[in-house]
Amino acid sequence: MLTVETSDIKGITSFTTYDGGELNECKLKDYNLIITKYGDFVPQYGNPGVRTKQLKVLSFHKNGEIKSISLEQQTEVSTSIGIFPAELVTFFEDGSINSLFPLNGQISGFWSEEEEGALAQKYDFSFPFGNFSAKIIGLRFYPDGKVRSLILWPTERITIDTPAGKIPVRTGFKLFEDDSIESVEPAVPVPVETPIGLINAYDANALGIDADKNSLSFGINGRLTSLATFDIIMARKSNGEKKVIFPKLKPGLMEEYERVPIKLLFGDDTVTIDDGMKVTNYRISESMFKITGGDYKEATTCGDCSKCKGCM
């Protein structure tokens, strides 16, 4: 157990509490040593450097168990898949490790992602679905210590075996507790056989900061459950109703417009198709589908209906 008596914590400079008065998080100015089954940890207390995050140093669950430790210096952490250095470690309420992050620098005008990336190391990994070497942002675990997800460094790409075949991956992957793949983020458009035909799985807008939610997902039995695509889907129901579904555009943050991927969710003889504007459900056995690729940039969700070429 990782409960630490708050009276034993030295040099608290600021803190917050839960509504009931329990310590929530704090910052420190003195040396403290926290001994755990994963290693001995010294919370951050020294003078902050150019890449040091000015955030909480220690945080606690409401039951008094440590929730996270921002470390004074990179420290080795023992896990089920080996020993990894970490600058930030988080824990579940029962004291088991939740996640670790080898680096925890503050990206700012004074410290760039490229500079942080230069500090990142490559680590060797061996899983039932593939062996690879890569820089990582972090690892997340189940309470029993098994890996829950692996978050890749933004520039990293790996290739692993999935229920849909061998796939190049960015961002990372999430696992079930039996080490089988729950989801991955394809690095390039990948043809995937689905209950409605061959579809290119890819989400250009996928966030690269966490691997717990990825666009290509599978069930515990390996069956495809969801994917994102920029393909065009023609769907016809048994009553003759027909619809052409294609990616729309929306105002972007970095560019004037960005494409919104179509998201498909598969069930038992059903598919739910979400184009970002409307969600439509189909019974697969009572419908026909045709999948094609194309240039989707003519579509728009800008609200100017006089120039719309396909919003349905």
Coordinates of C-alpha atoms in Angstrom, one line a residue:
M1 CA 0.0 0.0 0.0
L2 CA 1.2 3.5 -0.8
T3 CA -0.6 5.5 1.9
V4 CA 1.6 8.3 3.1
E5 CA 0.7 10.1 6.4
T6 CA 0.5 13.8 5.4
S7 CA 2.2 14.7 8.7
D8 CA 5.3 12.8 7.4
I9 CA 5.5 14.9 4.2
K10 CA 8.1 17.7 4.7
G11 CA 8.2 21.1 3.1
I12 CA 4.7 21.5 1.7
T13 CA 4.5 24.9 0.0
S14 CA 0.9 24.7 -1.3
F15 CA -1.9 22.2 -1.4
T16 CA -5.5 21.5 -2.2
T17 CA -8.0 19.3 -0.4
Y18 CA -11.1 17.3 -1.2
D19 CA -14.5 18.6 0.1
G20 CA -14.1 16.4 3.2
G21 CA -10.7 17.9 4.0
E22 CA -8.5 15.0 2.7
L23 CA -5.3 16.1 1.0
N24 CA -5.8 16.2 -2.8
E25 CA -2.4 17.5 -4.1
C26 CA 0.6 19.5 -3.0
K27 CA 3.9 21.0 -4.0
L28 CA 7.1 20.5 -2.0
K29 CA 10.3 22.4 -1.2
D30 CA 12.1 19.7 0.8
Y31 CA 13.4 16.2 0.2
N32 CA 11.0 13.3 0.8
L33 CA 11.5 9.6 0.1
I34 CA 8.5 7.4 -0.8
I35 CA 9.3 3.6 -0.7
T36 CA 7.1 1.4 -2.9
K37 CA 7.2 -2.1 -4.3
Y38 CA 8.0 -0.5 -7.7
G39 CA 11.0 1.5 -6.4
D40 CA 12.0 4.3 -4.1
F41 CA 10.7 7.7 -5.3
V42 CA 11.8 11.2 -4.5
P43 CA 9.0 13.7 -5.4
Q44 CA 10.1 16.9 -7.2
Y45 CA 11.3 19.6 -4.7
G46 CA 14.3 21.4 -6.2
N47 CA 14.5 24.6 -8.1
P48 CA 12.4 24.2 -11.3
G49 CA 14.3 24.1 -14.6
V50 CA 13.4 25.3 -18.0
R51 CA 11.5 22.0 -18.8
T52 CA 9.9 21.4 -15.4
K53 CA 6.1 21.5 -15.2
Q54 CA 4.9 23.9 -12.5
L55 CA 2.1 21.6 -11.5
K56 CA 1.2 19.2 -8.6
V57 CA 4.2 17.2 -7.3
L58 CA 2.2 14.7 -5.3
S59 CA -1.5 13.9 -5.6
F60 CA -3.7 11.5 -3.6
H61 CA -6.8 9.5 -3.9
K62 CA -9.5 10.4 -1.5
N63 CA -8.7 7.2 0.6
G64 CA -5.2 8.5 1.2
E65 CA -3.4 6.4 -1.4
I66 CA -0.9 8.1 -3.6
K67 CA -2.4 8.9 -7.0
S68 CA 0.7 10.4 -8.8
I69 CA 4.3 11.4 -8.2
S70 CA 6.2 13.9 -10.3
L71 CA 9.8 12.8 -9.7
E72 CA 12.8 15.0 -8.8
Q73 CA 14.9 13.0 -11.4
Q74 CA 14.3 10.2 -13.8
T75 CA 14.0 7.0 -11.6
E76 CA 13.9 3.3 -12.6
V77 CA 10.5 1.6 -12.1
S78 CA 10.0 -2.1 -12.0
T79 CA 7.1 -3.4 -14.2
S80 CA 5.7 -6.7 -15.5
I81 CA 7.6 -6.2 -18.8
G82 CA 10.8 -4.8 -17.4
I83 CA 12.4 -1.8 -15.8
F84 CA 11.8 1.6 -17.2
P85 CA 13.0 5.1 -16.2
A86 CA 10.2 7.5 -15.3
E87 CA 9.7 11.2 -14.5
L88 CA 6.0 10.7 -13.7
V89 CA 4.3 7.7 -12.1
T90 CA 0.6 7.3 -11.3
F91 CA -1.2 4.7 -9.2
F92 CA -4.6 3.1 -8.7
E93 CA -6.4 3.4 -5.3
D94 CA -5.1 -0.1 -4.3
G95 CA -1.5 1.1 -4.7
S96 CA -0.8 -0.8 -7.9
I97 CA 0.9 1.1 -10.7
N98 CA -1.5 2.8 -13.2
S99 CA 1.0 4.5 -15.6
L100 CA 4.5 5.7 -16.1
F101 CA 6.0 8.3 -18.3
P102 CA 9.8 8.3 -19.0
L103 CA 9.7 12.1 -19.7
N104 CA 7.5 14.8 -18.3
G105 CA 8.9 18.0 -19.6
Q106 CA 6.8 21.1 -20.2
I107 CA 6.6 21.9 -23.9
S108 CA 6.7 25.7 -24.2
G109 CA 8.3 28.6 -26.0
F110 CA 11.4 27.8 -23.9
W111 CA 11.4 24.1 -24.4
S112 CA 10.3 22.5 -27.7
E113 CA 8.9 19.1 -28.5
E114 CA 12.1 18.5 -30.6
E115 CA 14.3 19.2 -27.6
E116 CA 12.2 16.9 -25.4
G117 CA 12.3 14.2 -28.1
A118 CA 16.1 14.3 -28.2
L119 CA 16.0 13.1 -24.6
A120 CA 13.6 10.2 -25.4
Q121 CA 15.2 6.8 -25.5
K122 CA 14.2 3.7 -27.6
Y123 CA 13.1 0.7 -25.6
D124 CA 12.8 -2.9 -26.8
F125 CA 9.4 -4.6 -26.5
S126 CA 8.2 -8.2 -27.0
F127 CA 4.5 -9.0 -27.2
P128 CA 2.7 -12.0 -28.7
F129 CA 1.8 -9.8 -31.7
G130 CA 5.2 -8.5 -32.4
N131 CA 8.7 -7.4 -31.3
F132 CA 9.8 -3.8 -31.9
S133 CA 12.0 -1.0 -30.6
A134 CA 10.5 2.5 -30.1
K135 CA 10.5 5.7 -28.2
I136 CA 7.4 6.0 -26.0
I137 CA 5.4 8.7 -24.3
G138 CA 4.2 6.3 -21.7
L139 CA 2.8 2.9 -20.6
R140 CA -0.5 2.2 -18.8
F141 CA -1.3 -0.9 -16.8
Y142 CA -4.2 -2.9 -15.5
P143 CA -4.3 -3.2 -11.6
D144 CA -2.8 -6.7 -11.9
G145 CA 0.3 -5.2 -13.6
K146 CA -0.4 -6.3 -17.2
V147 CA 0.1 -3.7 -19.9
R148 CA -3.2 -1.8 -20.8
S149 CA -1.8 0.5 -23.5
L150 CA 1.5 1.8 -25.0
I151 CA 1.7 5.4 -26.1
L152 CA 4.2 6.0 -28.9
W153 CA 6.3 9.1 -29.3
P154 CA 4.6 11.3 -32.0
T155 CA 7.3 10.6 -34.6
E156 CA 7.4 6.8 -34.0
R157 CA 5.9 4.1 -36.2
I158 CA 5.8 0.4 -35.6
T159 CA 4.3 -2.6 -37.4
I160 CA 2.4 -5.3 -35.5
D161 CA 0.1 -8.2 -36.1
T162 CA -3.6 -7.5 -35.5
P163 CA -6.9 -9.4 -36.1
A164 CA -7.1 -7.4 -39.3
G165 CA -3.5 -8.4 -40.4
K166 CA -0.1 -6.7 -40.1
I167 CA -0.6 -3.0 -39.7
P168 CA 1.7 0.0 -39.4
V169 CA 0.8 1.9 -36.2
R170 CA 1.2 5.4 -34.9
T171 CA 0.1 6.8 -31.5
G172 CA 0.0 3.4 -30.0
F173 CA -2.3 0.5 -29.1
K174 CA -4.5 -0.8 -26.3
L175 CA -4.7 -4.4 -25.1
F176 CA -7.2 -6.6 -23.3
E177 CA -6.0 -8.3 -20.1
D178 CA -5.1 -11.4 -22.0
D179 CA -2.6 -9.4 -24.1
S180 CA -4.7 -9.5 -27.2
I181 CA -5.2 -6.3 -29.2
E182 CA -8.3 -4.2 -28.4
S183 CA -7.4 -1.2 -30.6
V184 CA -4.7 0.4 -32.7
E185 CA -4.2 3.7 -34.6
P186 CA -3.2 3.0 -38.2
A187 CA -0.3 5.1 -39.4
V188 CA -1.5 4.9 -43.1
P189 CA -4.8 4.0 -44.8
V190 CA -5.0 0.2 -44.3
P191 CA -7.6 -2.0 -46.2
V192 CA -9.6 -3.9 -43.7
E193 CA -12.2 -6.6 -44.5
T194 CA -15.5 -5.6 -42.8
P195 CA -19.0 -7.1 -42.7
I196 CA -20.0 -4.5 -45.4
G197 CA -16.9 -4.8 -47.6
L198 CA -13.3 -3.8 -47.9
I199 CA -12.7 -0.3 -46.2
N200 CA -9.6 1.7 -45.8
A201 CA -9.1 2.3 -42.0
Y202 CA -7.5 5.6 -41.2
D203 CA -8.1 8.7 -39.1
A204 CA -5.9 11.6 -40.1
N205 CA -7.2 13.6 -37.1
A206 CA -6.5 11.1 -34.4
L207 CA -5.0 12.6 -31.3
G208 CA -1.5 11.4 -30.7
I209 CA -1.4 11.9 -26.9
D210 CA -3.1 8.8 -25.6
A211 CA -3.5 5.2 -26.9
D212 CA -6.5 4.2 -24.8
K213 CA -8.9 5.2 -27.6
N214 CA -8.0 4.3 -31.1
S215 CA -10.0 4.4 -34.3
L216 CA -9.5 0.7 -35.3
S217 CA -11.0 -1.6 -32.6
F218 CA -11.7 -5.3 -32.0
G219 CA -13.7 -7.4 -29.6
I220 CA -12.1 -9.9 -27.2
N221 CA -12.7 -12.6 -29.9
G222 CA -10.8 -10.6 -32.5
R223 CA -14.0 -9.5 -34.3
L224 CA -13.9 -6.0 -35.8
T225 CA -16.0 -3.5 -33.7
S226 CA -15.2 -0.1 -35.1
L227 CA -13.0 1.9 -37.5
A228 CA -12.7 5.4 -39.1
T229 CA -12.3 6.0 -42.8
F230 CA -12.3 8.6 -45.5
D231 CA -13.8 6.3 -48.1
I232 CA -17.2 6.9 -49.7
I233 CA -20.0 4.6 -48.7
M234 CA -23.1 4.0 -50.7
A235 CA -25.8 2.3 -48.6
R236 CA -29.1 0.9 -49.9
K237 CA -31.8 -0.5 -47.6
S238 CA -34.2 -3.3 -48.7
N239 CA -37.0 -0.7 -49.1
G240 CA -35.0 1.0 -51.8
E241 CA -33.8 3.9 -49.6
K242 CA -30.4 4.9 -50.8
K243 CA -27.8 7.2 -49.2
V244 CA -24.2 8.2 -50.2
I245 CA -22.1 8.9 -47.1
F246 CA -18.8 10.7 -47.5
P247 CA -16.4 12.7 -45.3
K248 CA -17.4 16.3 -44.6
L249 CA -15.1 19.3 -44.0
K250 CA -15.1 21.5 -40.9
P251 CA -13.1 24.6 -40.1
G252 CA -9.6 23.5 -38.9
L253 CA -7.2 24.8 -36.3
M254 CA -4.0 24.5 -38.3
E255 CA -5.6 24.8 -41.8
E256 CA -8.7 26.5 -43.2
Y257 CA -10.5 23.2 -43.3
E258 CA -10.0 19.6 -42.2
R259 CA -11.7 16.4 -43.2
V260 CA -14.0 14.7 -40.7
P261 CA -13.6 10.9 -40.9
I262 CA -16.6 8.6 -41.2
K263 CA -16.9 6.4 -38.1
L264 CA -18.4 2.9 -38.3
L265 CA -19.5 0.8 -35.4
F266 CA -20.2 -2.9 -36.0
G267 CA -22.6 -5.1 -34.0
D268 CA -24.4 -8.4 -34.7
D269 CA -25.7 -7.9 -38.2
T270 CA -25.7 -4.1 -37.7
V271 CA -23.5 -1.2 -38.6
T272 CA -23.8 2.4 -37.3
I273 CA -22.4 5.0 -39.6
D274 CA -21.5 8.5 -38.3
D275 CA -20.4 11.1 -40.8
G276 CA -20.0 13.8 -38.2
M277 CA -23.3 15.3 -39.0
K278 CA -25.7 12.4 -38.9
V279 CA -25.8 8.9 -37.4
T280 CA -27.5 6.2 -39.4
N281 CA -28.1 2.6 -38.4
Y282 CA -28.3 -0.3 -40.9
R283 CA -29.2 -4.0 -40.6
I284 CA -26.5 -5.6 -42.7
S285 CA -28.5 -8.6 -43.9
E286 CA -31.2 -6.2 -45.2
S287 CA -28.9 -3.7 -46.9
M288 CA -26.4 -3.4 -49.7
F289 CA -23.1 -1.4 -49.5
K290 CA -20.6 -0.2 -52.1
I291 CA -17.3 1.3 -50.9
T292 CA -15.2 3.6 -53.1
G293 CA -12.4 6.0 -52.5
G294 CA -12.2 9.6 -53.8
D295 CA -11.4 13.3 -53.1
Y296 CA -13.6 14.4 -50.3
K297 CA -12.5 18.1 -50.1
E298 CA -15.5 19.4 -52.0
A299 CA -17.8 18.6 -49.1
T300 CA -18.4 21.2 -46.4
T301 CA -20.0 21.7 -43.1
C302 CA -19.4 25.5 -43.1
G303 CA -23.1 26.3 -43.0
D304 CA -23.1 28.0 -46.5
C305 CA -25.8 25.8 -48.0
S306 CA -25.6 27.8 -51.3
K307 CA -22.2 26.3 -52.0
C308 CA -22.9 22.8 -50.5
K309 CA -22.2 19.9 -52.9
G310 CA -23.4 17.0 -50.9
C311 CA -24.5 17.6 -47.3
M312 CA -27.4 15.1 -46.9

